[in-house]
Coordinates of C-alpha atoms in Angstrom, one line a residue:
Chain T
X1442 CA -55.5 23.1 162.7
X1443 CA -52.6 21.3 160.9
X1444 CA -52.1 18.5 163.0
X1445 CA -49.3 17.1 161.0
X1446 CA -46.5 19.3 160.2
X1447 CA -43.6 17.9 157.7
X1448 CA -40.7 19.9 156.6
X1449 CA -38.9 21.0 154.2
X1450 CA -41.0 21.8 151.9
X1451 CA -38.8 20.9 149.1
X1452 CA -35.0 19.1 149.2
X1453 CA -32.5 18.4 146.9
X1454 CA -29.8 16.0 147.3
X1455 CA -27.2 14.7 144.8
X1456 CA -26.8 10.9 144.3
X1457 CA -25.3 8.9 147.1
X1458 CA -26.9 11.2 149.4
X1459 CA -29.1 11.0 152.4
X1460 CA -32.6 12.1 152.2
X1461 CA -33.9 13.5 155.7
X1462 CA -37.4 14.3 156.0
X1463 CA -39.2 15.5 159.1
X1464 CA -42.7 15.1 160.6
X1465 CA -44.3 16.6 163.8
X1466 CA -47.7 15.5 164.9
X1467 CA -49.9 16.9 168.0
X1468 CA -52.5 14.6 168.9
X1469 CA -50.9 11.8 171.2
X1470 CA -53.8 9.6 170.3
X1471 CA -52.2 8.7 166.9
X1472 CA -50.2 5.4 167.0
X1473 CA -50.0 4.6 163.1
X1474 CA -47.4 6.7 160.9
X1475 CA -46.9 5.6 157.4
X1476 CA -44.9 7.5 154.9
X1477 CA -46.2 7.8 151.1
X1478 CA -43.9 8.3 148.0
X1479 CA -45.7 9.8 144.9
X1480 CA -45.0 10.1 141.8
X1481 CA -46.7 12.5 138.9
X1482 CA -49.6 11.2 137.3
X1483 CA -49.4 8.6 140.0
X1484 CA -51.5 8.1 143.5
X1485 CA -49.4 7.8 146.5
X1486 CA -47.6 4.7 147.2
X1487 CA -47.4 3.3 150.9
X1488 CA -43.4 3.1 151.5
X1489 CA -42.8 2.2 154.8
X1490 CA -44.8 2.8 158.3
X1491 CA -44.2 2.5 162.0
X1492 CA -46.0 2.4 165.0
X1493 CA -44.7 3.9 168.6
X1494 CA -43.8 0.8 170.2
X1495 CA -40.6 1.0 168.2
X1496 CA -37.9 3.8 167.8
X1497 CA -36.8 2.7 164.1
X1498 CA -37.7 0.8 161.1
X1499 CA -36.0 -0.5 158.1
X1500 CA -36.4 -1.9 154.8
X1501 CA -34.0 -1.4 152.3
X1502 CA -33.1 2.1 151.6
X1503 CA -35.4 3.2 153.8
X1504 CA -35.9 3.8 157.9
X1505 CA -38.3 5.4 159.9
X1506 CA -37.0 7.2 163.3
X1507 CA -40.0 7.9 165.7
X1508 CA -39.3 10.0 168.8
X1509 CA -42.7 9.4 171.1
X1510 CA -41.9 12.1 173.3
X1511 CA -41.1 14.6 170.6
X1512 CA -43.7 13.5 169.0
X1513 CA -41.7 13.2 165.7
X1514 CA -40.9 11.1 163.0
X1515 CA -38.8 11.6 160.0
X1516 CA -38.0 9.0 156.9
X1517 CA -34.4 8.7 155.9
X1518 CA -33.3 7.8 152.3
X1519 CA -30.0 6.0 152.5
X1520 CA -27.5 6.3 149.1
X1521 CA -30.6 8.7 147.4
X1522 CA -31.1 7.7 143.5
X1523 CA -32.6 9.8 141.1
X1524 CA -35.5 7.3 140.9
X1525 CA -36.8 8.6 144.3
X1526 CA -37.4 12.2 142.8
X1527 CA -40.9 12.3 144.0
X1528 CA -43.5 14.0 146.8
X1529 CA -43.0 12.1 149.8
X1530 CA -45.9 12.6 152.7
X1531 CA -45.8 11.7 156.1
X1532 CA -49.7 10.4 157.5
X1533 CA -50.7 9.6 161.0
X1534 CA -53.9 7.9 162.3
X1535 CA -55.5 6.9 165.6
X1536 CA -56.1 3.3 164.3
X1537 CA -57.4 2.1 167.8
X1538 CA -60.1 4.7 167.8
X1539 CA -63.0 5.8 165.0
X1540 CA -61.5 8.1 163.2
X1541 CA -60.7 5.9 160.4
X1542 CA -58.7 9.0 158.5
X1543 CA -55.0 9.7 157.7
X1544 CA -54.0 13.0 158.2
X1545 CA -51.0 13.9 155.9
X1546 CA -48.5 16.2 156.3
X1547 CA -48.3 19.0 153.4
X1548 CA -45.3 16.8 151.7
X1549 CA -42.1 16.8 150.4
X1550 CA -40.9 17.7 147.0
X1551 CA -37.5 15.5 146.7
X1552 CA -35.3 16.0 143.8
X1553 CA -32.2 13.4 143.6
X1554 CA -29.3 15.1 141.3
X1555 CA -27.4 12.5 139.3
Chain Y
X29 CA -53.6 -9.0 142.6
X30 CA -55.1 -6.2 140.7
X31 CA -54.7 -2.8 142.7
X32 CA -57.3 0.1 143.7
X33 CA -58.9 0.9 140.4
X34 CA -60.5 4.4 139.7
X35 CA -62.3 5.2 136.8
X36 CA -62.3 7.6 135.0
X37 CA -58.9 8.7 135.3
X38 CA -60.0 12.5 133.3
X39 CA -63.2 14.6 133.2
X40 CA -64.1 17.9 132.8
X41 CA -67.4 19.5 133.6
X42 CA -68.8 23.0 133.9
X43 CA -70.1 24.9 137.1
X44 CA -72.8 24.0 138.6
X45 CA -72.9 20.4 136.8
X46 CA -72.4 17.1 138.8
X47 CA -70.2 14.8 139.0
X48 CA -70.0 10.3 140.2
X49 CA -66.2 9.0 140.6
X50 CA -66.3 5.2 140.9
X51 CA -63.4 3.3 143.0
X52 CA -63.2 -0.5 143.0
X53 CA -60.8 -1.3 146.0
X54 CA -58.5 -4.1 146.2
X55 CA -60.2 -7.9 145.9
X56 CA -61.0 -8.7 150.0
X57 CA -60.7 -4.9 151.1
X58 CA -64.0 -4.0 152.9
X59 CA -62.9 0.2 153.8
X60 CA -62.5 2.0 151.1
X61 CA -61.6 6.1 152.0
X62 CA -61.8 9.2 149.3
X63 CA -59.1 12.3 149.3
X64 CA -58.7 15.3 147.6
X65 CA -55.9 16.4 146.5
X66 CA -54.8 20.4 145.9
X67 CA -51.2 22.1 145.6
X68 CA -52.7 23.9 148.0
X69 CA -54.6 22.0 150.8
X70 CA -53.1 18.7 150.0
X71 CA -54.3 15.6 150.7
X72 CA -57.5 16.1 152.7
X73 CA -60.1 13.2 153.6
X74 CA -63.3 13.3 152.4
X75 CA -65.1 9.7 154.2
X76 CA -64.6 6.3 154.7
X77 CA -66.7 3.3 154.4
X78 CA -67.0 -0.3 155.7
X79 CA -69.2 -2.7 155.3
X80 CA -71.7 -0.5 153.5
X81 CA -71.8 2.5 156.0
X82 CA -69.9 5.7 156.5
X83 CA -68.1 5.4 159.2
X84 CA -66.3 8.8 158.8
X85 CA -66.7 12.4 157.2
X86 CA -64.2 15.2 156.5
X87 CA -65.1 18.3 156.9
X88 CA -66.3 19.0 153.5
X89 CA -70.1 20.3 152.0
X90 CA -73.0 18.4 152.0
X91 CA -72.4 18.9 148.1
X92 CA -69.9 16.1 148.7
X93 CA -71.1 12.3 149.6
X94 CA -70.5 8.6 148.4
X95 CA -71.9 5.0 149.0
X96 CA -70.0 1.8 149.5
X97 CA -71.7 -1.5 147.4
X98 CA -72.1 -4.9 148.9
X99 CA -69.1 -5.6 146.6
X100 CA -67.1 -3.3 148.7
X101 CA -66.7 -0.7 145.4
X102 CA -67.7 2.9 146.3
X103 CA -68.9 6.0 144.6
X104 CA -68.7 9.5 145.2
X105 CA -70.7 12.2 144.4
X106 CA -70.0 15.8 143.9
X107 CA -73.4 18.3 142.8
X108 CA -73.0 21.6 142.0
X109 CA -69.8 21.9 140.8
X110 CA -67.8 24.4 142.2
X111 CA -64.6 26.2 139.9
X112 CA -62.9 25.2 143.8
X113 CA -63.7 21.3 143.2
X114 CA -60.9 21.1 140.9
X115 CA -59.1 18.5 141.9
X116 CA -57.2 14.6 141.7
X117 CA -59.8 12.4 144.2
X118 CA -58.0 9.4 145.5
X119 CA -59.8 6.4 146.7
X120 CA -57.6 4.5 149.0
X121 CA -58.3 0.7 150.1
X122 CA -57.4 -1.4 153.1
X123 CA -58.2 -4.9 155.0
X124 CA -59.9 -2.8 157.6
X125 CA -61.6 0.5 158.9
X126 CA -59.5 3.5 158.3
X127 CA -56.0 4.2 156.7
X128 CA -54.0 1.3 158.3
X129 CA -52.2 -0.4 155.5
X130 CA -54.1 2.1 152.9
X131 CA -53.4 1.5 149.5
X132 CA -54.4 4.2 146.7
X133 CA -55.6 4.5 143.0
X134 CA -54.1 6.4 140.3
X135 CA -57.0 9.1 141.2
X136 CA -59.8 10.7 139.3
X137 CA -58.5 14.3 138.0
X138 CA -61.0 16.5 137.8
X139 CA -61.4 19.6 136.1
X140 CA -64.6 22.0 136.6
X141 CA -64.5 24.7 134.0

């Protein structure tokens, strides 16, 4: 059972661009969403996370939208560089209960044209 | 501050062999979680541990298990080595239980030949 599902698959987008990436979760319980930028060679980097008690976050270059009662998410990439061509994954976790796991979504292979 | 540190970043063993990856999490982390990565499964958990004691498992074989040290550094364990095992093995560290604020190591890459 995938319980995060994250599309497309794979995106290119010239420079200047916006980056959309999508996320769908199933379990209601989660109430922690990060989003992880890797790069080869490299383990994944935490970029940027919400939690459902907001609609958006920002920093930088980067927001988080979360729809609760869509029960999506999606990170946008504002003015896309060819320094964010990597794998971006989207992760939930029930962080109030004893799990203790992220589940990722199958990520996103983003290639930024210059 | 130094970040999650794995060691060793390479190895390659044959079937059947075993294997220990060591992950040293960031200084004042206490939960320290393992992944697997595959192309074609990506990123799966394999436990997490604070304070000493597994507090979760993925749903992988017994062949699969770690320890945390009073230090907080953890080890994990792979016998039997499986052609399948083939892998990068993340160790991911945070202030407390679970992924929140989850910070990850360059990975172990292993190769079972």
């Amino acid at each position: 059972q995938q319980q995060v599902k994250q599309s497309p698959q794979s995106l290119i987008v010239q420079k200047g661009g916006i980056s959309i990436i999508n996320c769908a979760y199933e379990n209601t319980a989660f109430d922690y969403f990060p989003w992880y930028q890797q790069f080869p060679g490299k383990g994944p980097a935490l970029l940027i996370a919400i939690r459902p008690d907001v609609s958006e976050k920002k920093e930088g270059r980067f927001t988080i939208s979360f729809n609760k009662s869509a029960k999506q998410f999606s990170l946008h990439i504002m003015d896309s560089q060819p320094g964010d061509s990597a794998t971006y994954f989207c992760a939930a976790e029930n962080s109030g209960g004893s799990n203790y796991k992220l589940t990722f979504g199958k990520g996103t292979l983003l290639t930024v044209n210059p | 501050k130094a970040g999650v540190t794995q060691t060793p970043r390479y190895l390659i063993k044959t079937r059947g062999q075993q294997v220990t990856l060591s992950c040293s999490p960031i200084s004042g982390h206490r939960s320290v979680s393992w992944y697997q990565q595959t192309p074609g499964q990506g990123l799966q958990f394999l436990f997490e541990y604070f304070s000493e004691t597994q507090r979760n498992k993925g749903n992988f074989p017994g062949r699969f298990s770690g320890r945390q040290f009073s230090n907080s550094r953890s080890e994990m364990n792979v016998s039997t080595l499986e052609l399948g095992d083939s892998a990068l093995y993340l160790c991911a560290s945070s202030l407390i239980q679970g992924g929140t604020e989850a910070f990850f190591g360059q990975g172990t890459r292993l190769t079972v030949v």
